[in-house]
Coordinates of C-alpha atoms (C1' of nucleotides) in Angstrom, one line a residue:
Chain H
M1 CA 103.4 75.6 87.7
T2 CA 103.9 76.3 91.8
V3 CA 106.0 80.2 92.2
R4 CA 109.9 78.7 94.4
V5 CA 111.5 81.7 94.3
R6 CA 114.6 81.9 96.9
I7 CA 117.0 84.1 97.7
A8 CA 120.7 83.4 99.2
P9 CA 123.2 86.0 100.8
S10 CA 126.7 85.3 101.2
P11 CA 127.2 85.6 104.9
T12 CA 130.7 87.3 104.5
G13 CA 127.9 90.7 106.0
Y14 CA 126.0 92.4 107.8
F15 CA 121.7 92.1 106.3
H16 CA 122.1 95.2 104.2
V17 CA 119.4 97.3 102.6
G18 CA 120.1 96.5 99.0
I19 CA 120.0 93.3 99.9
G20 CA 116.9 93.3 101.8
R21 CA 115.3 94.2 98.6
T22 CA 116.0 91.6 97.3
A23 CA 114.7 89.6 100.0
L24 CA 111.6 91.3 100.1
Y25 CA 110.5 91.7 96.2
N26 CA 110.9 87.7 96.0
W27 CA 108.8 86.9 99.2
L28 CA 106.0 89.5 98.0
F29 CA 105.9 87.3 94.2
A30 CA 106.3 84.4 96.2
R31 CA 103.0 85.7 98.5
H32 CA 101.1 87.0 95.8
H33 CA 100.9 83.4 93.8
G34 CA 100.6 81.4 96.5
G35 CA 104.5 79.9 96.2
T36 CA 107.3 79.5 98.7
F37 CA 110.3 81.4 99.8
I38 CA 113.0 80.0 100.3
V39 CA 116.0 80.5 102.6
R40 CA 119.6 79.7 101.8
S41 CA 122.9 79.8 102.0
D42 CA 125.5 80.9 100.2
D43 CA 128.7 80.4 102.2
T44 CA 130.9 78.6 100.2
D45 CA 133.7 81.8 100.1
A46 CA 135.7 80.6 103.4
E47 CA 137.6 83.1 103.9
R48 CA 134.8 85.4 104.9
S49 CA 132.0 84.4 105.9
T50 CA 131.1 84.0 109.3
Q51 CA 128.3 82.5 112.1
E52 CA 127.5 86.1 113.7
Y53 CA 126.6 87.9 110.0
Q54 CA 124.6 84.3 109.0
D55 CA 123.4 84.8 112.6
D56 CA 122.5 88.5 111.6
I57 CA 120.9 88.1 108.3
L58 CA 118.9 85.2 109.3
E59 CA 117.5 87.8 113.0
H60 CA 116.9 90.6 110.1
L61 CA 115.1 88.3 107.7
R62 CA 112.6 87.5 110.6
W63 CA 113.1 91.3 112.2
L64 CA 111.9 92.7 108.7
G65 CA 108.7 89.6 108.9
L66 CA 109.8 87.5 105.6
E67 CA 109.5 84.5 106.9
W68 CA 110.1 81.8 104.5
D69 CA 108.6 78.8 104.2
E70 CA 111.6 76.0 103.1
G71 CA 114.7 76.3 103.9
I72 CA 118.1 77.4 105.9
E73 CA 116.5 77.2 109.7
V74 CA 113.5 75.7 109.3
G75 CA 114.5 72.1 107.4
G76 CA 112.4 71.0 104.1
P77 CA 112.6 68.4 101.7
H78 CA 116.5 70.1 100.2
A79 CA 117.7 70.7 103.6
P80 CA 120.2 70.7 103.9
Y81 CA 120.2 75.3 102.5
R82 CA 123.5 75.4 102.7
Q83 CA 126.0 75.1 100.1
T84 CA 129.4 73.8 101.9
L85 CA 126.3 71.1 102.8
R86 CA 126.8 70.0 99.1
L87 CA 130.1 69.8 97.8
E88 CA 129.2 65.9 96.6
R89 CA 126.6 67.4 94.6
Y90 CA 128.4 69.6 93.3
H91 CA 131.3 67.2 91.9
E92 CA 128.5 65.0 90.9
V93 CA 127.8 67.5 88.3
T94 CA 131.1 68.7 87.4
D95 CA 132.3 64.9 86.9
A96 CA 129.2 64.1 84.4
L97 CA 129.5 68.0 82.5
L98 CA 134.0 66.5 82.5
A99 CA 132.5 63.3 81.4
V100 CA 130.0 64.6 77.5
G101 CA 132.6 67.3 77.1
T102 CA 130.4 70.7 77.9
A103 CA 133.3 71.3 81.0
Y104 CA 136.8 71.0 80.3
P105 CA 139.9 71.0 82.4
C106 CA 141.9 74.4 83.0
F107 CA 145.5 73.6 83.7
C108 CA 146.3 78.0 83.5
T109 CA 147.5 79.0 87.1
P110 CA 146.0 82.0 88.3
A111 CA 149.4 84.1 87.4
E112 CA 149.0 83.5 83.8
L113 CA 145.1 83.7 83.6
D114 CA 146.2 87.8 85.6
E115 CA 149.4 89.0 83.7
R116 CA 147.2 87.6 80.3
R117 CA 144.0 88.9 81.0
R118 CA 146.2 92.6 81.9
A119 CA 148.0 92.4 78.3
A120 CA 144.7 91.7 76.6
M121 CA 143.2 95.2 78.6
A122 CA 146.1 97.1 77.7
E123 CA 145.8 96.1 73.5
G124 CA 142.2 96.3 73.8
R125 CA 141.3 93.0 73.3
P126 CA 138.1 91.9 75.3
P127 CA 139.4 90.8 79.3
G128 CA 137.6 87.3 79.6
Y129 CA 139.6 83.6 78.8
D130 CA 140.7 82.9 75.8
G131 CA 139.9 79.8 75.6
R132 CA 143.3 77.8 75.1
C133 CA 142.9 74.9 77.9
R134 CA 139.5 73.5 75.4
S135 CA 141.8 72.0 72.5
I136 CA 143.6 69.9 75.2
S137 CA 142.9 66.5 74.6
P138 CA 141.1 65.0 77.1
T139 CA 143.7 61.8 77.2
T140 CA 146.6 64.9 77.4
A141 CA 144.1 66.5 80.3
L142 CA 143.5 62.9 81.7
A143 CA 147.0 62.5 81.8
R144 CA 148.9 65.6 83.0
R145 CA 146.2 65.6 86.5
G146 CA 146.8 61.5 86.6
A147 CA 150.5 63.3 87.1
G148 CA 149.0 65.9 90.2
E149 CA 148.8 68.8 87.3
A150 CA 146.3 71.7 89.6
A151 CA 143.5 72.6 86.7
S152 CA 141.2 73.9 87.0
V153 CA 136.6 73.3 85.1
R154 CA 135.7 75.5 83.3
F155 CA 132.7 75.6 81.4
A156 CA 132.5 75.1 77.1
V157 CA 130.3 78.3 76.0
P158 CA 129.3 76.7 73.0
R159 CA 130.1 78.9 69.9
P160 CA 129.1 81.0 67.6
G161 CA 125.6 81.6 69.3
A162 CA 124.0 83.4 71.5
T163 CA 121.3 83.0 74.4
A164 CA 117.7 84.5 74.0
F165 CA 116.4 84.9 77.7
R166 CA 112.7 87.5 78.9
D167 CA 114.0 88.8 81.5
E168 CA 110.6 89.2 83.7
V169 CA 111.4 93.2 84.0
R170 CA 113.8 94.3 81.2
G171 CA 112.0 92.8 78.6
E172 CA 113.8 90.5 75.7
M173 CA 117.4 89.7 76.0
D174 CA 119.9 89.0 73.4
I175 CA 124.0 88.4 74.8
D176 CA 125.8 87.2 72.0
H177 CA 128.6 84.8 73.3
A178 CA 131.3 86.2 71.6
N179 CA 131.1 88.4 76.3
V180 CA 131.0 84.9 78.0
D181 CA 133.7 83.5 78.4
D182 CA 134.6 79.3 79.1
F183 CA 133.8 80.1 83.3
V184 CA 135.1 78.7 86.3
I185 CA 132.1 75.9 87.6
L186 CA 135.2 74.4 89.6
R187 CA 138.6 75.2 91.6
S188 CA 142.0 74.1 91.6
D189 CA 141.0 73.5 95.3
G190 CA 137.6 71.4 94.4
S191 CA 135.4 73.9 95.2
P192 CA 132.6 74.8 93.1
T193 CA 132.4 78.9 91.8
Y194 CA 129.7 80.6 92.4
H195 CA 127.5 80.2 88.7
L196 CA 127.7 76.4 89.3
A197 CA 126.6 76.2 92.9
S198 CA 123.9 78.7 93.0
S199 CA 122.7 77.8 89.1
V200 CA 122.9 73.8 90.5
D201 CA 120.8 74.3 93.5
D202 CA 118.8 76.3 91.8
V203 CA 117.6 73.3 89.4
D204 CA 118.2 71.0 92.4
F205 CA 115.0 72.8 94.6
G206 CA 113.1 73.2 91.7
I207 CA 113.5 77.3 91.9
T208 CA 111.2 78.6 88.9
H209 CA 111.9 82.5 89.5
V210 CA 115.5 84.4 90.4
V211 CA 114.5 87.9 91.3
R212 CA 117.8 88.9 91.8
G213 CA 120.4 92.5 91.4
E214 CA 120.9 93.7 87.7
D215 CA 125.1 92.9 88.8
L216 CA 124.2 89.1 87.9
L217 CA 122.2 90.5 84.1
S218 CA 125.7 89.8 82.4
S219 CA 126.0 86.5 84.3
T220 CA 122.2 84.5 83.5
P221 CA 123.5 82.7 80.0
K222 CA 126.0 81.3 82.3
H223 CA 123.4 80.7 84.3
I224 CA 120.9 79.9 81.7
L225 CA 123.9 77.6 79.4
L226 CA 124.3 75.8 82.9
T227 CA 121.4 75.1 83.9
E228 CA 120.3 73.0 80.0
A229 CA 122.9 70.8 80.1
L230 CA 121.6 69.9 83.6
G231 CA 118.9 68.6 82.1
G232 CA 117.1 71.6 84.2
Q233 CA 113.7 73.3 83.8
P234 CA 114.0 76.7 82.1
I235 CA 114.2 79.3 84.1
V236 CA 112.6 82.9 84.8
Y237 CA 114.8 85.7 85.9
A238 CA 114.1 89.4 86.6
H239 CA 116.5 91.3 87.6
L240 CA 116.0 94.3 89.4
S241 CA 117.8 97.7 89.9
L242 CA 120.5 98.2 92.1
L243 CA 120.2 100.8 95.2
M244 CA 122.4 104.4 95.0
G245 CA 123.4 106.0 97.2
P246 CA 122.9 109.6 98.1
D247 CA 126.1 111.1 95.4
G248 CA 124.5 107.8 92.7
R249 CA 126.6 105.9 92.8
K250 CA 126.4 102.4 94.1
L251 CA 125.0 102.3 97.4
S252 CA 128.1 101.2 100.3
K253 CA 129.3 101.8 103.6
R254 CA 131.3 105.2 102.8
H255 CA 127.1 106.3 102.2
G256 CA 127.5 105.6 106.3
D257 CA 124.3 102.5 107.4
T258 CA 123.2 100.4 105.0
A259 CA 123.4 97.6 107.5
I260 CA 119.6 96.7 108.2
R261 CA 120.3 96.5 112.1
A262 CA 121.7 100.0 111.7
Y263 CA 118.2 101.3 111.0
R264 CA 117.2 98.8 113.8
E265 CA 119.0 100.6 115.9
R266 CA 118.5 104.2 115.0
G267 CA 115.0 103.1 116.6
I268 CA 113.0 102.4 112.5
I269 CA 110.4 100.5 113.3
P270 CA 110.5 96.8 110.2
E271 CA 106.5 98.2 108.8
A272 CA 108.2 101.5 106.9
M273 CA 111.7 99.1 106.7
V274 CA 109.1 97.1 104.6
N275 CA 107.0 99.9 103.1
Y276 CA 110.1 102.3 102.3
L277 CA 111.7 99.5 100.5
A278 CA 109.0 97.7 98.7
L279 CA 108.5 101.9 96.6
L280 CA 111.4 101.8 97.2
G281 CA 111.3 100.9 92.9
W282 CA 107.8 99.2 92.2
S283 CA 104.6 101.3 91.7
P284 CA 102.0 99.3 93.4
G285 CA 99.9 101.4 90.5
V286 CA 98.4 104.2 92.7
D287 CA 99.3 107.0 93.9
E288 CA 99.6 106.1 97.5
T289 CA 102.5 105.9 99.4
V290 CA 102.0 104.3 102.9
V291 CA 101.2 100.6 101.8
A292 CA 99.8 98.5 103.9
L293 CA 101.7 94.7 103.5
A294 CA 97.9 92.9 102.0
D295 CA 97.8 95.3 100.3
M296 CA 101.2 94.7 98.8
V297 CA 100.9 91.3 98.1
E298 CA 97.9 91.6 96.6
R299 CA 98.8 94.7 94.3
F300 CA 103.0 93.1 93.1
E301 CA 104.3 92.5 90.2
L302 CA 107.1 91.8 88.3
S303 CA 106.2 93.8 85.9
D304 CA 105.3 97.1 88.1
V305 CA 109.1 97.0 88.8
S306 CA 111.3 99.9 87.8
R307 CA 113.9 99.6 86.2
N308 CA 116.1 102.8 87.4
P309 CA 118.1 102.9 89.4
A310 CA 117.2 104.0 93.3
I311 CA 119.1 106.6 95.7
F312 CA 118.4 105.4 99.1
D313 CA 116.8 107.6 100.8
P314 CA 116.6 107.8 104.7
A315 CA 114.6 111.1 105.1
K316 CA 111.5 109.9 103.7
L317 CA 112.3 106.6 105.6
E318 CA 112.2 108.5 108.7
W319 CA 109.1 110.5 107.8
M320 CA 107.5 107.1 106.8
N321 CA 108.6 106.2 110.1
G322 CA 106.9 108.2 111.7
V323 CA 104.3 108.1 109.9
Y324 CA 103.8 103.8 111.8
L325 CA 105.1 105.0 115.3
R326 CA 101.2 107.5 115.3
E327 CA 99.3 104.5 113.4
L328 CA 100.8 101.9 116.5
A329 CA 98.6 101.3 118.7
V330 CA 100.0 103.1 122.1
D331 CA 100.0 100.0 124.3
D332 CA 102.3 98.8 121.2
F333 CA 103.5 101.7 120.9
L334 CA 105.0 101.1 125.2
A335 CA 105.9 97.8 124.4
R336 CA 108.0 98.5 121.4
T337 CA 109.8 102.0 123.8
L338 CA 110.0 100.5 127.2
P339 CA 113.2 98.2 126.3
L340 CA 115.1 101.3 125.8
I341 CA 113.3 104.0 127.4
E342 CA 114.6 101.0 130.9
A343 CA 118.2 100.8 128.5
D344 CA 118.3 104.4 129.1
L345 CA 117.6 104.2 132.8
E346 CA 119.5 101.5 133.2
R347 CA 116.8 100.0 135.5
G348 CA 113.3 98.8 134.8
L349 CA 110.0 101.0 135.9
D350 CA 108.0 100.1 138.4
D351 CA 103.7 99.7 138.3
E352 CA 104.2 102.9 139.3
E353 CA 105.9 105.3 137.3
L354 CA 104.8 102.7 133.4
A355 CA 101.3 104.0 134.6
R356 CA 102.5 107.9 134.4
L357 CA 104.4 106.3 131.1
A358 CA 101.3 105.4 129.7
F359 CA 99.6 108.1 130.2
I360 CA 102.3 110.8 128.9
A361 CA 103.4 107.7 125.9
P362 CA 100.6 109.1 123.1
L363 CA 101.3 111.8 123.3
V364 CA 105.2 111.5 122.8
Q365 CA 103.9 109.0 120.2
E366 CA 102.4 111.6 118.6
R367 CA 105.8 114.3 117.6
A368 CA 108.6 111.1 117.9
K369 CA 109.9 109.8 114.2
L370 CA 112.0 107.9 115.0
L371 CA 111.8 105.1 118.7
T372 CA 114.3 106.4 119.4
E373 CA 113.8 109.7 120.9
V374 CA 111.4 109.3 123.3
A375 CA 114.0 107.4 126.1
P376 CA 115.5 111.6 126.1
Q377 CA 111.6 112.7 125.9
V378 CA 110.4 110.9 128.9
R379 CA 113.6 110.4 130.5
F380 CA 112.7 113.7 133.3
L381 CA 109.9 111.4 134.4
F382 CA 111.5 109.5 136.7
V383 CA 115.9 110.6 137.4
D384 CA 116.1 112.7 140.5
E385 CA 118.3 114.4 139.0
I386 CA 117.6 115.9 136.2
G387 CA 120.3 117.6 133.6
Y388 CA 120.4 120.5 132.2
D389 CA 120.7 121.0 128.0
E390 CA 123.4 123.9 127.7
D391 CA 121.5 125.3 124.6
S392 CA 118.0 125.0 125.8
W393 CA 119.1 127.2 128.9
A394 CA 122.2 129.6 127.8
K395 CA 117.9 130.4 125.8
V396 CA 115.1 130.3 128.1
M397 CA 116.7 130.8 131.4
T398 CA 118.4 133.8 130.8
A399 CA 115.5 136.5 130.8
D400 CA 115.1 139.8 134.0
E401 CA 111.2 138.3 135.1
I402 CA 112.9 133.9 135.7
P403 CA 113.9 134.3 139.3
A404 CA 109.7 136.2 139.3
V405 CA 108.3 133.4 137.1
L406 CA 109.8 130.4 138.4
A407 CA 108.2 131.1 141.9
A408 CA 104.6 133.0 141.0
A409 CA 105.3 129.1 139.0
M410 CA 106.3 127.8 142.2
D411 CA 103.4 129.8 144.9
R412 CA 100.5 128.4 142.7
L413 CA 101.5 125.3 142.2
S414 CA 101.8 124.2 145.7
V415 CA 98.2 125.2 146.4
I416 CA 95.9 124.2 143.6
P417 CA 93.5 121.3 145.7
E418 CA 94.2 118.4 142.8
W419 CA 96.9 117.7 140.4
K420 CA 95.5 117.1 137.6
T421 CA 96.4 118.4 134.0
A422 CA 93.7 120.8 134.0
A423 CA 94.1 122.1 137.8
I424 CA 97.7 122.7 136.9
E425 CA 97.3 124.2 132.8
E426 CA 94.5 127.2 135.1
A427 CA 96.7 127.8 137.3
L428 CA 99.8 128.6 135.5
R429 CA 97.5 130.3 132.9
A430 CA 96.5 133.0 135.6
M431 CA 99.9 133.2 136.4
L432 CA 100.5 134.9 133.2
E433 CA 97.8 136.8 133.6
T434 CA 98.7 138.4 136.1
L435 CA 102.5 138.5 135.0
E436 CA 101.3 140.0 131.9
L437 CA 103.7 137.9 130.2
S438 CA 103.0 135.1 126.7
P439 CA 103.1 131.9 127.2
R440 CA 106.1 131.4 124.9
K441 CA 108.2 133.9 128.0
G442 CA 106.1 132.3 131.2
L443 CA 105.6 128.4 129.9
Q444 CA 108.9 127.9 128.1
P445 CA 111.6 128.0 132.0
L446 CA 108.9 126.2 133.7
R447 CA 109.7 123.9 130.1
V448 CA 113.0 124.2 130.5
A449 CA 113.3 124.0 135.3
V450 CA 111.0 121.3 135.2
S451 CA 112.7 118.6 132.0
G452 CA 116.4 119.2 131.2
S453 CA 114.9 120.5 127.1
S454 CA 113.1 123.4 126.1
V455 CA 111.9 120.2 124.1
S456 CA 109.7 117.8 125.8
P457 CA 106.6 117.0 125.9
P458 CA 102.9 119.6 126.8
L459 CA 104.0 120.4 130.3
F460 CA 100.4 120.9 131.7
E461 CA 100.7 116.5 131.4
S462 CA 104.2 116.9 132.2
L463 CA 103.6 118.3 135.8
E464 CA 102.0 116.1 136.3
A465 CA 102.5 112.8 135.4
L466 CA 106.0 114.1 137.9
G467 CA 103.9 114.7 140.9
R468 CA 103.0 117.8 142.4
G469 CA 106.5 117.4 144.9
P470 CA 109.5 116.6 141.7
T471 CA 107.9 119.4 139.4
L472 CA 108.4 121.6 142.5
A473 CA 111.7 121.1 143.8
R474 CA 113.3 120.7 139.6
L475 CA 111.3 124.5 140.4
A476 CA 113.5 125.0 143.2
G477 CA 116.4 124.2 142.1
A478 CA 116.2 125.1 139.0
A479 CA 115.6 128.8 140.9
A480 CA 118.8 128.2 142.9
R481 CA 120.9 128.0 139.2
L482 CA 120.3 130.7 137.7
Chain K
rG1 C1' 139.0 99.5 76.2
rC2 C1' 134.2 96.0 75.1
rC3 C1' 129.3 93.6 76.5
rC4 C1' 125.1 94.6 79.0
rC5 C1' 121.0 98.3 81.7
rC6 C1' 119.1 102.6 82.5
rA7 C1' 117.8 107.7 81.4
rU8 C1' 110.4 112.0 84.2
rC9 C1' 111.1 117.5 89.7
rG10 C1' 117.4 117.2 94.3
rU11 C1' 114.7 112.0 95.6
rC12 C1' 111.4 108.2 95.5
rC13 C1' 106.9 106.5 91.7
rA14 C1' 102.8 108.1 88.2
rG15 C1' 102.4 108.5 82.8
rC16 C1' 102.4 102.8 78.9
rG17 C1' 99.4 108.3 71.6
rG18 C1' 96.3 112.4 72.5
rC19 C1' 93.1 112.8 79.0
rC20 C1' 100.3 116.3 80.3
rC21 C1' 101.2 123.7 79.2
rA22 C1' 103.3 116.4 83.1
rG23 C1' 100.0 114.0 88.8
rG24 C1' 101.2 111.9 94.1
rA25 C1' 104.8 110.9 98.2
rC26 C1' 109.5 113.0 100.6
rG27 C1' 112.8 117.5 101.1
rC28 C1' 112.7 122.9 100.8
rC29 C1' 110.3 127.4 101.8
rG30 C1' 106.0 130.4 103.3
rG31 C1' 101.3 130.7 106.2
rC32 C1' 97.4 128.8 109.9
rC33 C1' 97.1 126.3 114.4
rU34 C1' 100.1 126.2 118.6
rU35 C1' 102.7 125.8 126.1
rU36 C1' 108.0 123.9 122.9
rC37 C1' 109.2 120.0 119.3
rA38 C1' 106.6 117.4 116.7
rA39 C1' 101.7 116.8 114.3
rG40 C1' 97.7 117.9 111.1
rC41 C1' 95.8 121.4 107.6
rC42 C1' 97.0 125.3 103.3
rG43 C1' 99.8 127.7 99.6
rG44 C1' 103.9 127.2 97.2
rU45 C1' 108.9 125.7 95.1
rA46 C1' 110.9 122.2 90.8
rA47 C1' 111.3 117.5 85.4
rC48 C1' 109.8 114.6 80.5
rA49 C1' 119.0 114.6 79.2
rC50 C1' 119.9 116.7 74.4
rG51 C1' 119.7 116.3 68.4
rG52 C1' 117.0 113.5 64.6
rG53 C1' 112.8 110.8 62.8
rU54 C1' 107.7 107.8 62.8
rU55 C1' 102.5 110.2 63.2
rC56 C1' 97.2 114.6 62.5
rG57 C1' 98.9 114.2 67.0
rA58 C1' 105.1 111.9 71.0
rA59 C1' 107.1 112.1 78.4
rU60 C1' 105.6 107.6 75.6
rC61 C1' 107.7 104.6 69.4
rC62 C1' 112.6 104.3 66.4
rC63 C1' 117.5 106.5 65.6
rG64 C1' 121.8 108.3 67.2
rU65 C1' 124.9 111.7 70.8
rU66 C1' 125.6 112.4 76.0
rG67 C1' 125.1 111.6 80.6
rG68 C1' 124.3 107.4 84.3
rG69 C1' 125.1 102.6 86.3
rG70 C1' 126.2 97.2 86.2
rG71 C1' 129.9 93.1 84.4
rC72 C1' 134.1 91.9 81.9
rG73 C1' 137.6 87.0 88.8
rC74 C1' 140.4 80.0 90.4
rC75 C1' 134.4 86.9 94.6
rA76 C1' 129.2 86.5 95.3

RNA sequence: GCCCCCAUCGUCCAGCGGCCCAGGACGCCGGCCUUUCAAGCCGGUAACACGGGUUCGAAUCCCGUUGGGGGCGCCA
């Protein structure tokens, strides 16, 4: 049997790290088994669904490299893969269930249900639907509907009864139907609920494994019951624990960024995000933290997925991002960084500037954790006027010997025969010796004078990249500002 | 309230009855290196929630307590 898995994001919000991880696990599972990964759109919530969110989801699925074999935008044998386009099918199924009595019309209004739910809670009874419309005879029900009375359709859960299944990450489950109420499958406005649409799609699309969040664990009997009623093949379930915020509560907006987009914009690269997400709840079985994608595919097993809720830790993500940044080929690093640099400068770089950037890039690559750190670090190479970081200035440009240092540096640098790192270093070290200054004392002022900050790429290389003219001008400029 | 899930360093993960006075990674602290910041290297800090069993032997199995999470919608 070929493995067929899916994710069914609802376009009611940006693609966030939680679904990202679920998508990744589905993808890894499919790839590991040579199966099919499907993406469909759960867009039945017309109120909250937007095209912007839909685009964001697909864009970031691709950004993470989780290409899908079948589904929305790419098509496939079960197209279209969006639920709003399959309403007829849901009605067809509902009618069939109604006909055999596996489902029944419910005439309770939302207001009534709400009131009863409140009362039940207050009295300590289970707040689920009490099943009162289940006893209405089919003829009476038909008459009432014929008379125009609004009705939703509920699934008649067998009682007494229980649903047992084996969850691939949690083990054997057995849920008594006393805890599964007669749930709505079709709203009174004719739209399908999540339970119906999702289960019908899973059956119709031949889904073999459902890997999803633990929040759906207690709804699983509903889906199994529906699947059986539809005559579908049994589906294997695997429920992933949820992602938490730093305070141990469910991850949400108030914890800061949960959107994958936000991390991308902050300078996280997809390789790092994927690696980090993969290990947030799954272990390849060895004490390794940085794992190549191919190895993940090779080793991924649902049985190795952790049952513990996991706290999303941006600090570790950033560390990992640094690891991946350093592993990048310089050209690749440059390619990913250039758009950010040009955006920062608000102009493109010419060939000569590109060459200077390429010269300095490896040195920046070594120290970056985020792609977004690069532009500010190299900005001084491409602007006419630099802005000084005031903290840096206050910290290093206030010592008594500063004027002498700047003057000596200008003297030395203006006469070196060749403007190369080695010659620059030699000249400046000679200067340090003459002035009897430590590198820290004598070189930091030059760094601030030239780059505007006490933090920059290595000084000698930076000067070479800047060029003699601009270097001398910056030194003079700083001297004038003292 | 009821039902379900979970429980190893601050965090993520390893451990699936003896190899564990518990291992790796992030973080944190210290050192080395050093032209800044990083990186790198070396070292350190820190956990089996609690109580009962089972067993020659328990982080590992069972029960309970506590704690955390999820669910109980004509949301998904």
